[in-house]
PDB file of C-alpha atoms in Angstrom:
ATOM      1  CA  MET A  22       9.103   5.608   2.065  1.00 86.00           C
ATOM      2  CA  ILE A  23      12.468   4.231   2.838  1.00 96.00           C
ATOM      3  CA  TYR A  24      11.253   0.768   2.372  1.00 98.00           C
ATOM      4  CA  VAL A  25      10.216   1.498  -1.236  1.00 98.00           C
ATOM      5  CA  GLY A  26      13.699   2.859  -1.324  1.00 98.00           C
ATOM      6  CA  ILE A  27      15.307  -0.499  -0.559  1.00 98.00           C
ATOM      7  CA  ILE A  28      13.955  -2.154  -3.464  1.00 99.00           C
ATOM      8  CA  VAL A  29      14.677   0.292  -5.726  1.00 98.00           C
ATOM      9  CA  ALA A  30      18.325   0.007  -3.935  1.00 99.00           C
ATOM     10  CA  ILE A  31      18.225  -3.278  -4.355  1.00 99.00           C
ATOM     11  CA  CYS A  32      16.850  -3.531  -8.283  1.00 98.00           C
ATOM     12  CA  ALA A  33      19.641  -0.466  -9.316  1.00 98.00           C
ATOM     13  CA  ALA A  34      22.537  -2.851  -7.310  1.00 98.00           C
ATOM     14  CA  GLU A  35      21.853  -5.767  -9.004  1.00 98.00           C
ATOM     15  CA  PHE A  36      21.582  -3.704 -12.649  1.00 97.00           C
ATOM     16  CA  PHE A  37      24.830  -2.753 -12.131  1.00 98.00           C
ATOM     17  CA  VAL A  38      26.939  -5.333 -10.699  1.00 98.00           C
ATOM     18  CA  ARG A  39      25.487  -7.758 -13.514  1.00 97.00           C
ATOM     19  CA  ARG A  40      25.715  -5.268 -16.174  1.00 97.00           C
ATOM     20  CA  ARG A  41      29.558  -5.357 -14.699  1.00 97.00           C
ATOM     21  CA  VAL A  42      30.361  -9.040 -14.320  1.00 96.00           C
ATOM     22  CA  ASN A  43      28.558 -10.065 -17.798  1.00 96.00           C
ATOM     23  CA  LYS A  44      31.011  -7.269 -19.342  1.00 96.00           C
ATOM     24  CA  ASN A  45      34.116  -8.147 -17.397  1.00 96.00           C
ATOM     25  CA  PHE A  46      33.671 -11.840 -17.284  1.00 95.00           C
ATOM     26  CA  SER A  47      33.519 -15.013 -19.324  1.00 92.00           C
ATOM     27  CA  THR A  48      31.580 -17.965 -18.200  1.00 85.00           C
ATOM     28  CA  ASN A  49      32.653 -19.815 -15.629  1.00 81.00           C
ATOM     29  CA  GLU A  50      35.741 -17.777 -14.955  1.00 87.00           C
ATOM     30  CA  ASN A  51      37.006 -17.806 -11.345  1.00 89.00           C
ATOM     31  CA  ARG A  52      38.502 -14.812 -10.106  1.00 93.00           C
ATOM     32  CA  GLU A  53      39.843 -15.442  -6.068  1.00 92.00           C
ATOM     33  CA  VAL A  54      38.662 -12.032  -3.674  1.00 91.00           C
ATOM     34  CA  GLY A  55      41.925 -12.132  -1.142  1.00 91.00           C
ATOM     35  CA  ARG A  56      41.968 -14.484   1.302  1.00 91.00           C
ATOM     36  CA  LEU A  57      38.376 -14.167   1.449  1.00 92.00           C
ATOM     37  CA  PRO A  58      36.726 -17.653   1.192  1.00 93.00           C
ATOM     38  CA  ILE A  59      34.927 -16.366  -1.681  1.00 94.00           C
ATOM     39  CA  ARG A  60      35.455 -16.123  -5.075  1.00 94.00           C
ATOM     40  CA  LEU A  61      33.922 -14.142  -7.988  1.00 95.00           C
ATOM     41  CA  ARG A  62      32.088 -16.949 -11.081  1.00 94.00           C
ATOM     42  CA  LYS A  63      30.297 -15.636 -13.413  1.00 95.00           C
ATOM     43  CA  TYR A  64      27.679 -18.023 -14.157  1.00 94.00           C
ATOM     44  CA  HIS A  65      23.826 -17.599 -16.154  1.00 95.00           C
ATOM     45  CA  ASN A  66      21.015 -19.615 -13.844  1.00 94.00           C
ATOM     46  CA  GLU A  67      18.319 -19.934 -16.292  1.00 93.00           C
ATOM     47  CA  GLY A  68      16.361 -22.479 -13.055  1.00 91.00           C
ATOM     48  CA  MET A  69      15.277 -21.327  -9.979  1.00 88.00           C
ATOM     49  CA  ALA A  70      18.324 -22.358  -6.832  1.00 83.00           C
ATOM     50  CA  ASN A  71      20.612 -25.097  -8.161  1.00 77.00           C
ATOM     51  CA  ASN A  72      19.341 -24.086 -11.592  1.00 79.00           C
ATOM     52  CA  THR A  73      16.237 -26.365 -10.325  1.00 84.00           C
ATOM     53  CA  LEU A  74      13.209 -26.070 -13.367  1.00 89.00           C
ATOM     54  CA  GLU A  75      16.151 -25.112 -16.341  1.00 83.00           C
ATOM     55  CA  LYS A  76      14.036 -26.284 -18.808  1.00 89.00           C
ATOM     56  CA  LYS A  77      11.217 -25.105 -18.163  1.00 92.00           C
ATOM     57  CA  PRO A  78      11.785 -21.587 -18.232  1.00 90.00           C
ATOM     58  CA  GLN A  79       8.255 -20.613 -18.829  1.00 94.00           C
ATOM     59  CA  LEU A  80       7.349 -22.141 -15.642  1.00 94.00           C
ATOM     60  CA  VAL A  81       9.714 -20.650 -13.651  1.00 94.00           C
ATOM     61  CA  LYS A  82       9.024 -16.948 -15.266  1.00 96.00           C
ATOM     62  CA  GLY A  83       5.570 -17.640 -13.612  1.00 96.00           C
ATOM     63  CA  ILE A  84       6.482 -18.981  -9.982  1.00 96.00           C
ATOM     64  CA  GLY A  85       8.263 -15.928  -9.832  1.00 96.00           C
ATOM     65  CA  ILE A  86       5.116 -13.466 -10.976  1.00 98.00           C
ATOM     66  CA  GLY A  87       3.719 -15.333  -8.339  1.00 98.00           C
ATOM     67  CA  VAL A  88       5.796 -15.363  -5.623  1.00 97.00           C
ATOM     68  CA  VAL A  89       7.134 -11.311  -6.075  1.00 98.00           C
ATOM     69  CA  SER A  90       2.453 -10.675  -6.593  1.00 98.00           C
ATOM     70  CA  ILE A  91       2.312 -12.213  -2.983  1.00 98.00           C
ATOM     71  CA  LEU A  92       5.541 -10.335  -1.436  1.00 98.00           C
ATOM     72  CA  THR A  93       3.879  -7.298  -3.173  1.00 98.00           C
ATOM     73  CA  ILE A  94       0.866  -7.314  -1.503  1.00 98.00           C
ATOM     74  CA  MET A  95       2.675  -8.192   1.741  1.00 98.00           C
ATOM     75  CA  PHE A  96       5.055  -5.153   1.450  1.00 98.00           C
ATOM     76  CA  LEU A  97       1.784  -2.757   0.573  1.00 98.00           C
ATOM     77  CA  LEU A  98      -0.205  -4.573   3.563  1.00 98.00           C
ATOM     78  CA  ALA A  99       2.551  -3.984   5.913  1.00 98.00           C
ATOM     79  CA  MET A 100       3.192  -0.297   5.215  1.00 97.00           C
ATOM     80  CA  THR A 101      -0.417   0.190   5.936  1.00 97.00           C
ATOM     81  CA  LEU A 102       0.477  -0.681   9.626  1.00 96.00           C
ATOM     82  CA  LYS A 103       2.170   2.021  12.228  1.00 96.00           C
ATOM     83  CA  GLY A 104       5.366   0.719  13.443  1.00 94.00           C
ATOM     84  CA  LYS A 105       6.536  -3.002  12.252  1.00 95.00           C
ATOM     85  CA  SER A 106       9.829  -1.728  11.226  1.00 96.00           C
ATOM     86  CA  ALA A 107      11.058  -5.194  10.812  1.00 96.00           C
ATOM     87  CA  LEU A 108       8.334  -6.270   9.215  1.00 97.00           C
ATOM     88  CA  LYS A 109       8.621  -3.794   6.587  1.00 98.00           C
ATOM     89  CA  ALA A 110      12.446  -4.072   6.003  1.00 98.00           C
ATOM     90  CA  GLY A 111      12.433  -8.301   5.819  1.00 98.00           C
ATOM     91  CA  LEU A 112       9.326  -7.925   3.049  1.00 99.00           C
ATOM     92  CA  ALA A 113      11.205  -4.593   1.291  1.00 99.00           C
ATOM     93  CA  LEU A 114      14.499  -7.215   1.120  1.00 99.00           C
ATOM     94  CA  ILE A 115      13.003 -10.232   0.329  1.00 99.00           C
ATOM     95  CA  LEU A 116      11.159  -8.465  -2.619  1.00 99.00           C
ATOM     96  CA  GLY A 117      13.874  -6.339  -3.426  1.00 99.00           C
ATOM     97  CA  GLY A 118      15.960 -10.129  -3.802  1.00 98.00           C
ATOM     98  CA  GLY A 119      12.989 -11.408  -5.735  1.00 98.00           C
ATOM     99  CA  LEU A 120      12.370  -8.247  -8.307  1.00 98.00           C
ATOM    100  CA  ALA A 121      15.911  -7.916  -9.097  1.00 98.00           C
ATOM    101  CA  ASN A 122      16.216 -11.378 -10.004  1.00 98.00           C
ATOM    102  CA  LEU A 123      12.769 -11.411 -11.989  1.00 98.00           C
ATOM    103  CA  LEU A 124      13.481  -8.649 -14.206  1.00 98.00           C
ATOM    104  CA  GLU A 125      16.438 -10.119 -14.786  1.00 98.00           C
ATOM    105  CA  ARG A 126      14.734 -13.176 -15.661  1.00 97.00           C
ATOM    106  CA  PHE A 127      12.547 -11.443 -18.305  1.00 97.00           C
ATOM    107  CA  ARG A 128      15.771  -9.437 -19.523  1.00 96.00           C
ATOM    108  CA  HIS A 129      17.995 -12.351 -20.335  1.00 96.00           C
ATOM    109  CA  GLY A 130      16.043 -15.536 -19.590  1.00 95.00           C
ATOM    110  CA  TYR A 131      18.436 -16.011 -16.740  1.00 96.00           C
ATOM    111  CA  VAL A 132      19.612 -14.989 -13.617  1.00 97.00           C
ATOM    112  CA  THR A 133      23.334 -14.071 -13.118  1.00 96.00           C
ATOM    113  CA  ASP A 134      25.064 -15.595 -10.223  1.00 96.00           C
ATOM    114  CA  TYR A 135      28.389 -14.167  -9.738  1.00 96.00           C
ATOM    115  CA  VAL A 136      29.446 -15.339  -5.599  1.00 96.00           C
ATOM    116  CA  GLN A 137      30.793 -18.693  -4.558  1.00 95.00           C
ATOM    117  CA  PHE A 138      31.901 -19.712  -0.897  1.00 93.00           C
ATOM    118  CA  LYS A 139      35.144 -21.918  -0.929  1.00 91.00           C
ATOM    119  CA  VAL A 140      34.097 -24.317   1.548  1.00 90.00           C
ATOM    120  CA  PRO A 141      34.830 -27.788   2.251  1.00 90.00           C
ATOM    121  CA  ILE A 142      30.913 -28.660   1.916  1.00 91.00           C
ATOM    122  CA  PRO A 143      30.619 -30.356  -1.247  1.00 88.00           C
ATOM    123  CA  PHE A 144      26.582 -29.105  -1.684  1.00 86.00           C
ATOM    124  CA  LEU A 145      27.254 -25.385  -0.530  1.00 88.00           C
ATOM    125  CA  LYS A 146      30.545 -24.873  -2.851  1.00 85.00           C
ATOM    126  CA  LYS A 147      28.802 -25.730  -5.815  1.00 88.00           C
ATOM    127  CA  LEU A 148      26.304 -22.931  -5.113  1.00 93.00           C
ATOM    128  CA  ILE A 149      26.771 -19.298  -7.115  1.00 94.00           C
ATOM    129  CA  PHE A 150      24.886 -16.869  -5.749  1.00 96.00           C
ATOM    130  CA  ASN A 151      23.855 -12.970  -6.182  1.00 98.00           C
ATOM    131  CA  ILE A 152      23.374  -9.885  -4.158  1.00 98.00           C
ATOM    132  CA  ALA A 153      19.496 -10.103  -4.321  1.00 98.00           C
ATOM    133  CA  ASP A 154      19.845 -13.199  -3.413  1.00 98.00           C
ATOM    134  CA  PHE A 155      21.255 -12.605  -0.330  1.00 98.00           C
ATOM    135  CA  CYS A 156      19.095  -9.879   0.252  1.00 99.00           C
ATOM    136  CA  VAL A 157      16.433 -12.342   0.463  1.00 98.00           C
ATOM    137  CA  PHE A 158      18.270 -14.320   2.980  1.00 98.00           C
ATOM    138  CA  ILE A 159      18.574 -11.611   4.943  1.00 98.00           C
ATOM    139  CA  GLY A 160      14.853 -10.447   4.969  1.00 99.00           C
ATOM    140  CA  MET A 161      14.453 -14.028   6.091  1.00 98.00           C
ATOM    141  CA  ALA A 162      16.500 -13.770   8.055  1.00 98.00           C
ATOM    142  CA  VAL A 163      14.943 -10.547   9.911  1.00 98.00           C
ATOM    143  CA  LEU A 164      11.188 -12.547   9.960  1.00 97.00           C
ATOM    144  CA  MET A 165      12.519 -15.131  11.295  1.00 97.00           C
ATOM    145  CA  LEU A 166      14.070 -13.037  14.401  1.00 96.00           C
ATOM    146  CA  ARG A 167      11.000 -10.606  14.822  1.00 95.00           C
ATOM    147  CA  GLU A 168       9.068 -13.553  14.964  1.00 91.00           C
ATOM    148  CA  ILE A 169      11.515 -15.419  17.602  1.00 91.00           C
ATOM    149  CA  GLY A 170      10.920 -12.041  19.548  1.00 86.00           C
ATOM    150  CA  LYS A 171       7.896 -12.107  19.666  1.00 80.00           C
ATOM    151  CA  GLN A 172       7.922 -14.852  21.776  1.00 68.00           C
ATOM    152  CA  CYS A 173      10.041 -13.934  24.412  1.00 53.00           C
TER     153      CYS A 173
END
């Protein structure tokens, strides 16, 4: 049940953070975060990563539904297995992040991103993320480390 809680917590956290960002930030407004190499910046992403397919919102929604559906099936199958906590946690993180973004996209037609890194790498400094994105990345890392650990 803890894994379902992870999914719900990610969706709830994103809902409240995005609501606050949308209420308190103007579009593309930058706010520095102390001395950290991070800035907060509200951006409405109408496409997928890096605004890919922004001119095809129905396709983006369809891809999102497909990915979240497959992840849901994988998660439900994993929940029937004994043990496998890394698998379940990784899938819960990925599913929670994907579902949070999909719900936002259906609710508003876009996903609110708000974390940008101040780095000297041109490609990376253009990207803007949200908590759901980080959950997907962390979940993928958990699954990759799990697989690497099985190889040793």
